[in-house]
mmCIF file of C-alpha atoms and ligand atoms in Angstrom:
data_model
loop_
_atom_site.group_PDB
_atom_site.id
_atom_site.type_symbol
_atom_site.label_atom_id
_atom_site.label_comp_id
_atom_site.label_asym_id
_atom_site.label_seq_id
_atom_site.Cartn_x
_atom_site.Cartn_y
_atom_site.Cartn_z
ATOM 1 C CA MET A 1 97.725 80.047 111.573
ATOM 2 C CA PHE A 2 96.728 76.525 112.600
ATOM 3 C CA VAL A 3 93.001 75.805 112.837
ATOM 4 C CA CYS A 4 91.055 72.913 114.364
ATOM 5 C CA LEU A 5 87.605 72.541 115.858
ATOM 6 C CA GLY A 6 88.052 73.453 119.517
ATOM 7 C CA ASN A 7 91.547 75.072 119.652
ATOM 8 C CA ILE A 8 92.367 73.035 122.748
ATOM 9 C CA CYS A 9 93.980 69.873 121.288
ATOM 10 C CA ARG A 10 95.352 69.738 117.745
ATOM 11 C CA SER A 11 95.948 73.353 116.691
ATOM 12 C CA PRO A 12 97.552 74.388 120.017
ATOM 13 C CA THR A 13 99.858 71.385 119.638
ATOM 14 C CA ALA A 14 100.756 72.507 116.115
ATOM 15 C CA GLU A 15 101.305 76.070 117.342
ATOM 16 C CA GLY A 16 103.596 74.882 120.149
ATOM 17 C CA VAL A 17 105.591 72.460 117.994
ATOM 18 C CA PHE A 18 105.991 74.893 115.100
ATOM 19 C CA ARG A 19 106.890 77.823 117.346
ATOM 20 C CA ALA A 20 109.569 75.728 119.091
ATOM 21 C CA LEU A 21 111.009 74.752 115.700
ATOM 22 C CA VAL A 22 110.976 78.359 114.467
ATOM 23 C CA GLU A 23 112.721 79.502 117.674
ATOM 24 C CA ARG A 24 115.309 76.739 117.410
ATOM 25 C CA GLU A 25 116.089 77.868 113.861
ATOM 26 C CA GLY A 26 116.374 81.539 114.927
ATOM 27 C CA LEU A 27 113.432 82.602 112.755
ATOM 28 C CA SER A 28 111.059 84.041 115.373
ATOM 29 C CA GLU A 29 111.355 87.548 113.952
ATOM 30 C CA ALA A 30 110.445 86.371 110.467
ATOM 31 C CA ILE A 31 107.613 83.925 111.133
ATOM 32 C CA GLY A 32 104.500 84.618 113.215
ATOM 33 C CA VAL A 33 102.689 81.607 114.675
ATOM 34 C CA ASP A 34 99.173 81.359 116.111
ATOM 35 C CA SER A 35 96.204 78.991 116.316
ATOM 36 C CA ALA A 36 92.431 79.245 116.523
ATOM 37 C CA GLY A 37 89.279 77.128 116.550
ATOM 38 C CA LEU A 38 86.114 77.009 114.498
ATOM 39 C CA GLY A 39 83.855 76.441 117.523
ATOM 40 C CA ASP A 40 83.574 78.680 120.586
ATOM 41 C CA TRP A 41 82.953 76.069 123.332
ATOM 42 C CA HIS A 42 86.419 76.448 124.850
ATOM 43 C CA VAL A 43 87.223 80.127 124.243
ATOM 44 C CA GLY A 44 89.609 81.391 126.948
ATOM 45 C CA ASP A 45 90.585 77.866 128.047
ATOM 46 C CA ALA A 46 94.144 76.570 128.234
ATOM 47 C CA PRO A 47 94.913 73.552 126.028
ATOM 48 C CA ASP A 48 93.484 70.185 127.126
ATOM 49 C CA PRO A 49 95.595 68.798 130.015
ATOM 50 C CA ARG A 50 96.235 65.631 127.970
ATOM 51 C CA ALA A 51 97.612 67.699 125.062
ATOM 52 C CA GLN A 52 99.772 69.677 127.490
ATOM 53 C CA ALA A 53 101.119 66.500 129.115
ATOM 54 C CA ALA A 54 101.929 64.837 125.779
ATOM 55 C CA ALA A 55 103.715 67.965 124.517
ATOM 56 C CA ARG A 56 105.596 68.392 127.805
ATOM 57 C CA ARG A 57 107.000 64.878 127.411
ATOM 58 C CA ARG A 58 108.626 66.146 124.194
ATOM 59 C CA GLY A 59 109.928 69.323 125.818
ATOM 60 C CA ILE A 60 107.214 71.659 124.569
ATOM 61 C CA SER A 61 105.015 73.830 126.795
ATOM 62 C CA LEU A 62 101.491 74.707 125.677
ATOM 63 C CA SER A 63 100.500 76.226 129.032
ATOM 64 C CA GLY A 64 100.530 79.876 127.948
ATOM 65 C CA GLN A 65 98.014 79.387 125.145
ATOM 66 C CA ARG A 66 94.315 80.311 125.402
ATOM 67 C CA ALA A 67 91.649 79.187 122.963
ATOM 68 C CA ARG A 68 90.038 81.649 120.585
ATOM 69 C CA THR A 69 87.961 81.412 117.439
ATOM 70 C CA ILE A 70 89.189 82.207 113.950
ATOM 71 C CA ARG A 71 88.360 85.797 112.884
ATOM 72 C CA PRO A 72 87.883 87.336 109.409
ATOM 73 C CA GLU A 73 91.092 89.376 109.774
ATOM 74 C CA ASP A 74 93.104 86.166 110.268
ATOM 75 C CA PHE A 75 92.552 85.443 106.576
ATOM 76 C CA THR A 76 94.573 88.515 105.655
ATOM 77 C CA ALA A 77 97.029 88.617 108.590
ATOM 78 C CA PHE A 78 98.436 85.107 107.962
ATOM 79 C CA ASP A 79 99.970 83.852 104.719
ATOM 80 C CA TYR A 80 99.032 80.269 105.633
ATOM 81 C CA VAL A 81 95.745 79.314 107.285
ATOM 82 C CA LEU A 82 96.174 75.584 107.767
ATOM 83 C CA ALA A 83 93.387 73.210 108.746
ATOM 84 C CA MET A 84 94.103 70.172 110.871
ATOM 85 C CA ASP A 85 91.588 68.013 108.979
ATOM 86 C CA THR A 86 89.570 68.055 105.777
ATOM 87 C CA ARG A 87 86.351 68.963 107.587
ATOM 88 C CA ASN A 88 88.031 71.988 109.202
ATOM 89 C CA HIS A 89 89.323 72.876 105.729
ATOM 90 C CA ALA A 90 85.817 72.748 104.249
ATOM 91 C CA ASP A 91 84.480 74.944 107.065
ATOM 92 C CA LEU A 92 87.312 77.452 106.529
ATOM 93 C CA SER A 93 86.578 77.564 102.789
ATOM 94 C CA HIS A 94 83.044 78.703 103.563
ATOM 95 C CA MET A 95 84.249 81.475 105.894
ATOM 96 C CA CYS A 96 87.165 82.694 103.805
ATOM 97 C CA PRO A 97 86.768 86.213 102.349
ATOM 98 C CA PRO A 98 86.621 86.093 98.529
ATOM 99 C CA GLY A 99 90.053 86.298 96.941
ATOM 100 C CA GLU A 100 91.965 84.975 99.975
ATOM 101 C CA GLU A 101 91.485 81.249 99.279
ATOM 102 C CA HIS A 102 95.139 80.842 98.273
ATOM 103 C CA ARG A 103 96.036 81.118 101.969
ATOM 104 C CA LEU A 104 94.026 78.033 102.916
ATOM 105 C CA GLY A 105 95.665 74.656 103.141
ATOM 106 C CA LEU A 106 95.698 71.317 104.904
ATOM 107 C CA PHE A 107 98.508 71.015 107.441
ATOM 108 C CA LEU A 108 99.313 67.383 106.594
ATOM 109 C CA ASP A 109 99.851 68.253 102.939
ATOM 110 C CA PHE A 110 103.263 69.390 104.228
ATOM 111 C CA ALA A 111 103.919 65.787 105.353
ATOM 112 C CA PRO A 112 103.152 63.783 102.193
ATOM 113 C CA ASP A 113 104.834 60.666 103.582
ATOM 114 C CA ALA A 114 102.513 60.621 106.616
ATOM 115 C CA GLY A 115 100.032 58.723 104.464
ATOM 116 C CA ARG A 116 96.990 60.651 105.651
ATOM 117 C CA ARG A 117 95.450 64.077 105.272
ATOM 118 C CA ASP A 118 93.584 64.388 108.594
ATOM 119 C CA VAL A 119 95.090 64.805 112.043
ATOM 120 C CA PRO A 120 92.577 62.639 113.947
ATOM 121 C CA ASP A 121 90.630 64.501 116.644
ATOM 122 C CA PRO A 122 91.959 63.097 119.957
ATOM 123 C CA TYR A 123 89.366 64.801 122.178
ATOM 124 C CA TYR A 124 87.117 61.781 122.752
ATOM 125 C CA GLY A 125 89.892 59.193 122.627
ATOM 126 C CA ASP A 126 92.720 57.995 124.862
ATOM 127 C CA ALA A 127 96.244 59.324 125.487
ATOM 128 C CA HIS A 128 97.608 57.504 122.433
ATOM 129 C CA GLY A 129 95.677 59.930 120.211
ATOM 130 C CA PHE A 130 97.656 62.852 121.598
ATOM 131 C CA ASP A 131 100.961 61.154 120.795
ATOM 132 C CA LEU A 132 99.740 60.548 117.244
ATOM 133 C CA VAL A 133 98.863 64.259 116.972
ATOM 134 C CA LEU A 134 102.437 65.067 118.011
ATOM 135 C CA ASP A 135 104.008 62.544 115.612
ATOM 136 C CA LEU A 136 102.044 63.915 112.658
ATOM 137 C CA THR A 137 102.564 67.512 113.727
ATOM 138 C CA GLU A 138 106.346 67.169 114.093
ATOM 139 C CA LYS A 139 106.561 65.791 110.544
ATOM 140 C CA ALA A 140 104.334 68.445 108.986
ATOM 141 C CA ALA A 141 106.064 71.246 110.929
ATOM 142 C CA GLN A 142 109.376 70.248 109.315
ATOM 143 C CA GLY A 143 107.745 70.204 105.879
ATOM 144 C CA LEU A 144 106.055 73.556 106.428
ATOM 145 C CA LEU A 145 109.301 75.217 107.515
ATOM 146 C CA ALA A 146 111.132 73.782 104.506
ATOM 147 C CA HIS A 147 108.364 75.131 102.261
ATOM 148 C CA ILE A 148 108.560 78.596 103.866
ATOM 149 C CA ARG A 149 112.355 78.624 103.494
ATOM 150 C CA GLU A 150 112.047 77.777 99.808
ATOM 151 C CA ASN A 151 109.320 80.270 99.053
ATOM 152 C CA HIS A 152 109.684 83.205 101.427
ATOM 153 C CA LEU A 153 113.100 83.482 103.117
HETATM 154 P P1 LIG B 1 90.503 70.015 118.788
HETATM 155 O O1 LIG B 1 89.658 68.933 119.635
HETATM 156 O O2 LIG B 1 89.618 70.426 117.636
HETATM 157 O O3 LIG B 1 91.697 69.278 118.356
HETATM 158 O O4 LIG B 1 90.789 71.158 119.755
HETATM 159 C C1 LIG B 1 88.370 69.191 120.098
HETATM 160 C C2 LIG B 1 88.196 69.817 121.301
HETATM 161 C C3 LIG B 1 86.910 70.040 121.779
HETATM 162 C C4 LIG B 1 85.826 69.652 121.036
HETATM 163 C C5 LIG B 1 86.008 69.016 119.815
HETATM 164 C C6 LIG B 1 87.281 68.801 119.348
HETATM 165 N N1 LIG B 1 84.515 69.861 121.530
HETATM 166 O O5 LIG B 1 83.560 69.414 120.869
HETATM 167 O O6 LIG B 1 84.351 70.463 122.598
#
């Protein structure tokens, strides 16, 4: 479960990139993938057209996704609830049911060589920000899958 603020830019990108990787590796039956937001401004919306365009250029479609907010049951349904930045992580920590904190993490901790812990919010920026989201996400997706292989498969 990938979580950002609005669920229209960063976490849908992570969902799309990670799902494509999981499908490519033939692991769709074993690994469930979803995303959600902390805020409800965009609930029901498709991903931002700029995020869709940037992903499409790398062969990934985000068009079927619709924004939703994170729900209490997500903290027990998903083994990994991964925040796209440290602020999202802090917000998730406050919402997390007691005893489930081990599921929380920071997505970029699976890309230690990326040199940063936050996927910068591209919403108010230019198109370059969406390519950076994809670069960081592709790296961390590889690291996350390697981690899951080592620990769960
Ligand atoms: P995201 O980007 O968290 O990557 O989906 C944002 C999208 C919308 C807003 C903020 C961030 N917003 O304030 O509406």
